[in-house]
Amino acid sequence: MENVVIKQFNDVYRGRRVFLTGHTGFKGSWLAAWLSRLGAEVTGYGLAPHTTPSHWDLLRLPARDIRGDVRDADALRQAVRTSRPEIVFHLAAQPLVRRSYGYPLETWSANVMGTANLLDACRDVDGLRAIVVITTDKVYTNREWTWGYRETDTLGGHDPYSASKAACEIVVSSYRSSFFSADDQPLIATARAGNLIGGGDWSEDRLIPDVVRALGAGRPVEIRSPEATRCWLHVLDCLAGYLMLGQHLYSGRRDVADAWNFGSSADDNQTVDGVLNMLRSGWPDLQWYSPNENRPH
């Protein structure tokens, strides 16, 4: 047994040139770390980290770090051209629902045009075989039903974030059909997930980071929707799905070039209030409240 060697994802990433947008964010920094451990040559393209501390800065990875905005089509195209990727993961986005109400144009331009800019830049890359575009589980028209949404359910969105991500799915589908349908073109898939938890997340408006900050300040945490049920997923479980998807695309699986949901089992779904009570078992001082004023949808 001592000679058994486990090769994650069939060792497909070893020595591969991987272009990763949004590498300085929570999910992006973890994905960059995992790809580096798998032996990939990682080029990251993204904005400066928006939190202090920053998971990306703490990791000190041996990856190429390009600072840029996906809305800057020329800079993005140049970065893609010089890195000559074989696999692309697109994570860069404006990822917060509440921020999208305050900055709707920023949200639409980053999430829709940023994706279009990347896919257009990928049209000129020889040797590119796989593109994984990360969207969200909030791309569906909300029917307020009790069961989960399927990949074939209707796209939609009430808030600018959800609607822009649904539009992002349409952009990907259009580019797949218009420019990446030939046998010698890369395969493209979208990955839908949400409500990730895990170390290295210092973002605002996320449950566990908000709880930790409130505990550190000795105050109760504001909880907007304690009754809401969520699919909670650890960041590494989610990224394992993304990496598996990239593996199958790189190997030429055309049946995989589609939209995919990533989430926990239905039995693991929990209300926000339920998660808070679990956290209180370890942090007895944890207190929370729900404001009475009207909240965004």
mmCIF file of C-alpha atoms in Angstrom:
data_model
loop_
_atom_site.group_PDB
_atom_site.id
_atom_site.type_symbol
_atom_site.label_atom_id
_atom_site.label_comp_id
_atom_site.label_asym_id
_atom_site.label_seq_id
_atom_site.Cartn_x
_atom_site.Cartn_y
_atom_site.Cartn_z
ATOM 1 C CA MET A 1 0.000 0.000 0.000
ATOM 2 C CA GLU A 2 2.931 2.359 0.579
ATOM 3 C CA ASN A 3 3.451 2.498 -3.214
ATOM 4 C CA VAL A 4 -0.099 3.667 -3.944
ATOM 5 C CA VAL A 5 -0.125 7.169 -5.448
ATOM 6 C CA ILE A 6 -3.381 9.118 -5.741
ATOM 7 C CA LYS A 7 -3.481 11.428 -8.749
ATOM 8 C CA GLN A 8 -6.175 14.031 -8.291
ATOM 9 C CA PHE A 9 -8.245 14.797 -11.392
ATOM 10 C CA ASN A 10 -6.234 12.231 -13.359
ATOM 11 C CA ASP A 11 -3.196 14.524 -13.067
ATOM 12 C CA VAL A 12 -4.609 16.596 -15.932
ATOM 13 C CA TYR A 13 -3.443 19.932 -14.478
ATOM 14 C CA ARG A 14 0.231 19.049 -14.084
ATOM 15 C CA GLY A 15 2.289 21.259 -16.374
ATOM 16 C CA ARG A 16 -0.826 22.905 -17.858
ATOM 17 C CA ARG A 17 -1.031 26.644 -18.416
ATOM 18 C CA VAL A 18 -4.099 27.828 -16.496
ATOM 19 C CA PHE A 19 -5.533 31.342 -16.693
ATOM 20 C CA LEU A 20 -7.612 32.281 -13.633
ATOM 21 C CA THR A 21 -9.623 35.493 -13.317
ATOM 22 C CA GLY A 22 -10.563 36.709 -9.853
ATOM 23 C CA HIS A 23 -7.557 34.980 -8.291
ATOM 24 C CA THR A 24 -7.297 37.475 -5.423
ATOM 25 C CA GLY A 25 -10.788 36.729 -4.083
ATOM 26 C CA PHE A 26 -11.972 34.103 -1.611
ATOM 27 C CA LYS A 27 -12.702 31.282 -4.056
ATOM 28 C CA GLY A 28 -10.073 32.421 -6.540
ATOM 29 C CA SER A 29 -7.208 32.348 -4.053
ATOM 30 C CA TRP A 30 -8.137 28.842 -2.913
ATOM 31 C CA LEU A 31 -8.387 27.670 -6.531
ATOM 32 C CA ALA A 32 -5.011 29.205 -7.343
ATOM 33 C CA ALA A 33 -3.510 27.380 -4.355
ATOM 34 C CA TRP A 34 -5.008 24.035 -5.380
ATOM 35 C CA LEU A 35 -3.954 24.422 -9.013
ATOM 36 C CA SER A 36 -0.418 25.262 -7.892
ATOM 37 C CA ARG A 37 -0.321 22.129 -5.738
ATOM 38 C CA LEU A 38 -1.523 20.122 -8.747
ATOM 39 C CA GLY A 39 1.476 21.349 -10.731
ATOM 40 C CA ALA A 40 -0.259 23.860 -12.987
ATOM 41 C CA GLU A 41 1.399 27.012 -14.299
ATOM 42 C CA VAL A 42 -1.091 29.553 -12.968
ATOM 43 C CA THR A 43 -1.590 33.071 -14.282
ATOM 44 C CA GLY A 44 -4.011 35.127 -12.223
ATOM 45 C CA TYR A 45 -5.810 38.215 -13.511
ATOM 46 C CA GLY A 46 -7.821 40.315 -11.092
ATOM 47 C CA LEU A 47 -8.170 43.398 -8.948
ATOM 48 C CA ALA A 48 -6.171 44.032 -5.798
ATOM 49 C CA PRO A 49 -7.546 42.134 -2.781
ATOM 50 C CA HIS A 50 -10.501 43.978 -1.277
ATOM 51 C CA THR A 51 -10.101 42.755 2.292
ATOM 52 C CA THR A 52 -7.522 43.096 5.032
ATOM 53 C CA PRO A 53 -6.201 40.579 5.789
ATOM 54 C CA SER A 54 -6.113 39.025 2.332
ATOM 55 C CA HIS A 55 -6.050 35.276 1.771
ATOM 56 C CA TRP A 56 -4.229 35.769 -1.527
ATOM 57 C CA ASP A 57 -1.444 37.825 0.099
ATOM 58 C CA LEU A 58 -1.060 35.319 2.931
ATOM 59 C CA LEU A 59 -0.682 32.358 0.569
ATOM 60 C CA ARG A 60 2.373 33.737 -1.296
ATOM 61 C CA LEU A 61 1.813 31.376 -4.205
ATOM 62 C CA PRO A 62 4.274 30.803 -7.077
ATOM 63 C CA ALA A 63 1.702 32.113 -9.569
ATOM 64 C CA ARG A 64 1.936 34.970 -12.032
ATOM 65 C CA ASP A 65 -0.077 37.852 -10.578
ATOM 66 C CA ILE A 66 -1.555 40.319 -13.096
ATOM 67 C CA ARG A 67 -3.657 43.137 -11.664
ATOM 68 C CA GLY A 68 -6.409 44.208 -14.012
ATOM 69 C CA ASP A 69 -10.154 44.655 -14.510
ATOM 70 C CA VAL A 70 -12.130 42.253 -16.684
ATOM 71 C CA ARG A 71 -14.027 45.291 -17.980
ATOM 72 C CA ASP A 72 -10.771 46.478 -19.601
ATOM 73 C CA ALA A 73 -11.044 44.434 -22.796
ATOM 74 C CA ASP A 74 -7.632 45.402 -24.195
ATOM 75 C CA ALA A 75 -5.703 44.650 -20.992
ATOM 76 C CA LEU A 76 -7.538 41.360 -20.540
ATOM 77 C CA ARG A 77 -6.899 40.305 -24.131
ATOM 78 C CA GLN A 78 -3.194 41.076 -23.755
ATOM 79 C CA ALA A 79 -2.988 39.052 -20.523
ATOM 80 C CA VAL A 80 -4.728 36.076 -22.131
ATOM 81 C CA ARG A 81 -2.531 36.279 -25.233
ATOM 82 C CA THR A 82 0.742 36.373 -23.305
ATOM 83 C CA SER A 83 -0.204 33.557 -20.911
ATOM 84 C CA ARG A 84 -1.329 31.212 -23.754
ATOM 85 C CA PRO A 85 -3.662 29.195 -21.500
ATOM 86 C CA GLU A 86 -4.735 25.631 -22.103
ATOM 87 C CA ILE A 87 -7.459 25.884 -19.444
ATOM 88 C CA VAL A 88 -9.364 28.965 -18.246
ATOM 89 C CA PHE A 89 -11.340 29.455 -15.030
ATOM 90 C CA HIS A 90 -13.392 32.663 -14.932
ATOM 91 C CA LEU A 91 -14.281 33.713 -11.373
ATOM 92 C CA ALA A 92 -13.917 37.511 -11.546
ATOM 93 C CA ALA A 93 -17.231 39.216 -10.763
ATOM 94 C CA GLN A 94 -19.105 41.671 -8.585
ATOM 95 C CA PRO A 95 -20.335 38.939 -6.209
ATOM 96 C CA LEU A 96 -22.556 40.677 -3.636
ATOM 97 C CA VAL A 97 -26.341 41.010 -3.854
ATOM 98 C CA ARG A 98 -26.621 44.036 -1.562
ATOM 99 C CA ARG A 99 -23.795 45.880 -3.345
ATOM 100 C CA SER A 100 -25.585 45.316 -6.649
ATOM 101 C CA TYR A 101 -28.459 47.533 -5.448
ATOM 102 C CA GLY A 102 -26.046 50.375 -4.725
ATOM 103 C CA TYR A 103 -23.874 49.869 -7.796
ATOM 104 C CA PRO A 104 -26.034 48.262 -10.489
ATOM 105 C CA LEU A 105 -23.984 49.441 -13.492
ATOM 106 C CA GLU A 106 -20.769 48.177 -11.928
ATOM 107 C CA THR A 107 -22.485 44.835 -11.383
ATOM 108 C CA TRP A 108 -23.837 44.552 -14.919
ATOM 109 C CA SER A 109 -20.602 45.636 -16.572
ATOM 110 C CA ALA A 110 -18.372 43.359 -14.493
ATOM 111 C CA ASN A 111 -20.562 40.277 -14.638
ATOM 112 C CA VAL A 112 -21.833 40.489 -18.219
ATOM 113 C CA MET A 113 -19.297 42.489 -20.224
ATOM 114 C CA GLY A 114 -16.420 41.102 -18.163
ATOM 115 C CA THR A 115 -17.454 37.606 -19.198
ATOM 116 C CA ALA A 116 -17.940 38.645 -22.832
ATOM 117 C CA ASN A 117 -14.498 40.286 -22.846
ATOM 118 C CA LEU A 118 -12.866 37.117 -21.569
ATOM 119 C CA LEU A 119 -14.618 34.797 -24.016
ATOM 120 C CA ASP A 120 -13.797 37.101 -26.904
ATOM 121 C CA ALA A 121 -10.137 37.149 -25.887
ATOM 122 C CA CYS A 122 -10.168 33.333 -25.792
ATOM 123 C CA ARG A 123 -11.152 33.177 -29.466
ATOM 124 C CA ASP A 124 -7.558 33.999 -30.446
ATOM 125 C CA VAL A 125 -5.758 31.430 -28.270
ATOM 126 C CA ASP A 126 -4.167 28.404 -29.940
ATOM 127 C CA GLY A 127 -4.108 25.310 -27.754
ATOM 128 C CA LEU A 128 -6.926 26.394 -25.443
ATOM 129 C CA ARG A 129 -9.118 23.381 -24.710
ATOM 130 C CA ALA A 130 -11.354 24.144 -21.713
ATOM 131 C CA ILE A 131 -13.159 27.167 -20.258
ATOM 132 C CA VAL A 132 -15.087 27.038 -16.968
ATOM 133 C CA VAL A 133 -17.230 30.110 -16.215
ATOM 134 C CA ILE A 134 -18.434 30.453 -12.632
ATOM 135 C CA THR A 135 -21.873 32.009 -12.158
ATOM 136 C CA THR A 136 -24.162 31.395 -9.145
ATOM 137 C CA ASP A 137 -27.078 29.349 -7.843
ATOM 138 C CA LYS A 138 -29.106 32.579 -7.969
ATOM 139 C CA VAL A 139 -29.464 32.553 -11.777
ATOM 140 C CA TYR A 140 -32.946 30.992 -11.585
ATOM 141 C CA THR A 141 -36.322 32.715 -11.568
ATOM 142 C CA ASN A 142 -37.304 32.415 -7.910
ATOM 143 C CA ARG A 143 -40.507 30.360 -7.684
ATOM 144 C CA GLU A 144 -40.394 30.201 -3.862
ATOM 145 C CA TRP A 145 -40.858 26.451 -3.993
ATOM 146 C CA THR A 146 -39.405 23.955 -1.535
ATOM 147 C CA TRP A 147 -37.299 21.811 -3.870
ATOM 148 C CA GLY A 148 -34.041 22.653 -5.562
ATOM 149 C CA TYR A 149 -33.635 24.164 -9.010
ATOM 150 C CA ARG A 150 -32.462 22.099 -11.953
ATOM 151 C CA GLU A 151 -30.148 23.205 -14.745
ATOM 152 C CA THR A 152 -33.097 23.221 -17.135
ATOM 153 C CA ASP A 153 -35.230 25.588 -15.028
ATOM 154 C CA THR A 154 -35.939 29.129 -16.236
ATOM 155 C CA LEU A 155 -33.189 31.715 -15.804
ATOM 156 C CA GLY A 156 -34.018 35.038 -14.197
ATOM 157 C CA GLY A 157 -33.261 37.379 -11.330
ATOM 158 C CA HIS A 158 -34.895 40.115 -9.289
ATOM 159 C CA ASP A 159 -31.834 41.998 -8.044
ATOM 160 C CA PRO A 160 -29.069 43.299 -10.359
ATOM 161 C CA TYR A 161 -26.622 40.637 -9.164
ATOM 162 C CA SER A 162 -28.885 37.663 -9.896
ATOM 163 C CA ALA A 163 -30.131 39.119 -13.172
ATOM 164 C CA SER A 164 -26.604 39.911 -14.371
ATOM 165 C CA LYS A 165 -25.464 36.377 -13.621
ATOM 166 C CA ALA A 166 -28.437 34.956 -15.521
ATOM 167 C CA ALA A 167 -27.442 37.212 -18.427
ATOM 168 C CA CYS A 168 -23.881 35.894 -18.071
ATOM 169 C CA GLU A 169 -25.226 32.387 -18.688
ATOM 170 C CA ILE A 170 -26.834 33.622 -21.921
ATOM 171 C CA VAL A 171 -23.548 35.232 -23.007
ATOM 172 C CA VAL A 172 -21.729 31.917 -22.479
ATOM 173 C CA SER A 173 -24.384 30.001 -24.397
ATOM 174 C CA SER A 174 -24.171 32.487 -27.265
ATOM 175 C CA TYR A 175 -20.378 32.282 -27.519
ATOM 176 C CA ARG A 176 -20.524 28.491 -27.292
ATOM 177 C CA SER A 177 -22.945 28.315 -30.205
ATOM 178 C CA SER A 178 -21.451 31.119 -32.309
ATOM 179 C CA PHE A 179 -17.695 30.765 -31.909
ATOM 180 C CA PHE A 180 -16.790 27.561 -30.030
ATOM 181 C CA SER A 181 -18.864 24.891 -31.738
ATOM 182 C CA ALA A 182 -16.242 23.464 -34.120
ATOM 183 C CA ASP A 183 -14.298 20.334 -33.214
ATOM 184 C CA ASP A 184 -11.028 22.266 -32.875
ATOM 185 C CA GLN A 185 -12.510 24.877 -30.514
ATOM 186 C CA PRO A 186 -12.364 24.784 -26.682
ATOM 187 C CA LEU A 187 -15.264 23.349 -24.706
ATOM 188 C CA ILE A 188 -17.131 25.724 -22.360
ATOM 189 C CA ALA A 189 -19.225 24.994 -19.265
ATOM 190 C CA THR A 190 -20.813 27.113 -16.557
ATOM 191 C CA ALA A 191 -20.790 26.199 -12.862
ATOM 192 C CA ARG A 192 -23.526 27.383 -10.496
ATOM 193 C CA ALA A 193 -22.979 27.419 -6.729
ATOM 194 C CA GLY A 194 -23.469 29.714 -3.773
ATOM 195 C CA ASN A 195 -23.264 30.224 0.002
ATOM 196 C CA LEU A 196 -19.723 28.936 0.350
ATOM 197 C CA ILE A 197 -17.991 28.815 3.704
ATOM 198 C CA GLY A 198 -14.384 28.237 4.702
ATOM 199 C CA GLY A 199 -11.198 29.816 5.979
ATOM 200 C CA GLY A 200 -9.754 32.867 4.291
ATOM 201 C CA ASP A 201 -13.079 34.655 3.803
ATOM 202 C CA TRP A 202 -13.140 38.187 5.221
ATOM 203 C CA SER A 203 -15.818 39.551 2.875
ATOM 204 C CA GLU A 204 -18.756 41.670 3.996
ATOM 205 C CA ASP A 205 -22.339 40.408 3.972
ATOM 206 C CA ARG A 206 -21.337 36.795 4.471
ATOM 207 C CA LEU A 207 -22.745 35.021 7.475
ATOM 208 C CA ILE A 208 -19.752 33.504 9.258
ATOM 209 C CA PRO A 209 -17.313 36.395 8.663
ATOM 210 C CA ASP A 210 -20.014 38.787 9.899
ATOM 211 C CA VAL A 211 -20.480 36.617 13.002
ATOM 212 C CA VAL A 212 -16.752 36.549 13.761
ATOM 213 C CA ARG A 213 -16.449 40.321 13.373
ATOM 214 C CA ALA A 214 -19.430 40.880 15.665
ATOM 215 C CA LEU A 215 -18.026 38.535 18.315
ATOM 216 C CA GLY A 216 -14.678 40.314 18.174
ATOM 217 C CA ALA A 217 -16.405 43.647 18.689
ATOM 218 C CA GLY A 218 -18.603 42.317 21.490
ATOM 219 C CA ARG A 219 -21.869 43.180 19.749
ATOM 220 C CA PRO A 220 -24.795 41.222 18.311
ATOM 221 C CA VAL A 221 -24.718 40.490 14.591
ATOM 222 C CA GLU A 222 -27.404 41.824 12.268
ATOM 223 C CA ILE A 223 -29.189 38.982 10.464
ATOM 224 C CA ARG A 224 -31.454 40.083 7.639
ATOM 225 C CA SER A 225 -33.278 36.825 6.832
ATOM 226 C CA PRO A 226 -32.940 34.293 9.667
ATOM 227 C CA GLU A 227 -35.683 32.078 8.233
ATOM 228 C CA ALA A 228 -34.071 31.761 4.788
ATOM 229 C CA THR A 229 -32.961 28.255 3.826
ATOM 230 C CA ARG A 230 -29.578 27.969 2.153
ATOM 231 C CA CYS A 231 -27.388 25.320 0.549
ATOM 232 C CA TRP A 232 -24.174 25.605 2.584
ATOM 233 C CA LEU A 233 -21.068 24.241 0.875
ATOM 234 C CA HIS A 234 -17.425 24.244 1.908
ATOM 235 C CA VAL A 235 -15.233 26.128 -0.530
ATOM 236 C CA LEU A 236 -12.935 23.145 -1.172
ATOM 237 C CA ASP A 237 -15.874 20.842 -1.940
ATOM 238 C CA CYS A 238 -17.109 23.375 -4.474
ATOM 239 C CA LEU A 239 -13.678 23.862 -6.050
ATOM 240 C CA ALA A 240 -13.262 20.106 -6.366
ATOM 241 C CA GLY A 241 -16.357 20.199 -8.569
ATOM 242 C CA TYR A 242 -14.936 23.019 -10.679
ATOM 243 C CA LEU A 243 -11.656 21.156 -11.117
ATOM 244 C CA MET A 244 -13.456 17.956 -12.074
ATOM 245 C CA LEU A 245 -15.468 19.903 -14.628
ATOM 246 C CA GLY A 246 -12.289 21.387 -16.093
ATOM 247 C CA GLN A 247 -10.734 17.924 -16.209
ATOM 248 C CA HIS A 248 -13.581 16.493 -18.289
ATOM 249 C CA LEU A 249 -13.677 19.475 -20.622
ATOM 250 C CA TYR A 250 -9.929 19.253 -21.214
ATOM 251 C CA SER A 251 -10.265 15.559 -22.038
ATOM 252 C CA GLY A 252 -12.780 16.395 -24.766
ATOM 253 C CA ARG A 253 -16.078 15.454 -23.113
ATOM 254 C CA ARG A 254 -18.545 17.428 -25.259
ATOM 255 C CA ASP A 255 -21.458 16.110 -23.221
ATOM 256 C CA VAL A 256 -20.049 18.036 -20.249
ATOM 257 C CA ALA A 257 -19.968 21.401 -22.088
ATOM 258 C CA ASP A 258 -23.150 22.707 -20.472
ATOM 259 C CA ALA A 259 -24.457 24.286 -17.243
ATOM 260 C CA TRP A 260 -23.953 22.473 -13.927
ATOM 261 C CA ASN A 261 -25.242 23.009 -10.392
ATOM 262 C CA PHE A 262 -22.870 22.377 -7.493
ATOM 263 C CA GLY A 263 -24.275 22.069 -3.989
ATOM 264 C CA SER A 264 -24.716 19.963 -0.908
ATOM 265 C CA SER A 265 -27.347 17.270 -0.550
ATOM 266 C CA ALA A 266 -30.878 18.391 0.272
ATOM 267 C CA ASP A 267 -30.486 16.897 3.754
ATOM 268 C CA ASP A 268 -27.675 19.352 4.476
ATOM 269 C CA ASN A 269 -29.741 22.462 3.728
ATOM 270 C CA GLN A 270 -30.110 24.678 6.791
ATOM 271 C CA THR A 271 -31.856 27.904 7.676
ATOM 272 C CA VAL A 272 -29.668 30.849 8.625
ATOM 273 C CA ASP A 273 -31.111 30.602 12.137
ATOM 274 C CA GLY A 274 -30.165 26.920 12.285
ATOM 275 C CA VAL A 275 -26.556 27.680 11.362
ATOM 276 C CA LEU A 276 -26.427 30.439 13.972
ATOM 277 C CA ASN A 277 -27.603 28.051 16.670
ATOM 278 C CA MET A 278 -24.924 25.550 15.671
ATOM 279 C CA LEU A 279 -22.306 28.315 15.883
ATOM 280 C CA ARG A 280 -23.616 29.320 19.309
ATOM 281 C CA SER A 281 -22.775 25.841 20.620
ATOM 282 C CA GLY A 282 -19.113 26.787 20.173
ATOM 283 C CA TRP A 283 -19.482 30.508 20.802
ATOM 284 C CA PRO A 284 -21.970 30.893 23.712
ATOM 285 C CA ASP A 285 -21.681 34.701 23.592
ATOM 286 C CA LEU A 286 -23.070 34.857 20.066
ATOM 287 C CA GLN A 287 -26.187 37.057 19.845
ATOM 288 C CA TRP A 288 -28.109 38.241 16.803
ATOM 289 C CA TYR A 289 -31.083 40.378 15.834
ATOM 290 C CA SER A 290 -33.148 41.122 12.739
ATOM 291 C CA PRO A 291 -33.837 44.790 11.856
ATOM 292 C CA ASN A 292 -37.452 45.805 11.324
ATOM 293 C CA GLU A 293 -36.920 48.153 8.371
ATOM 294 C CA ASN A 294 -37.714 47.106 4.821
ATOM 295 C CA ARG A 295 -34.922 45.088 3.216
ATOM 296 C CA PRO A 296 -34.003 44.690 -0.449
ATOM 297 C CA HIS A 297 -35.533 41.676 -2.167
#
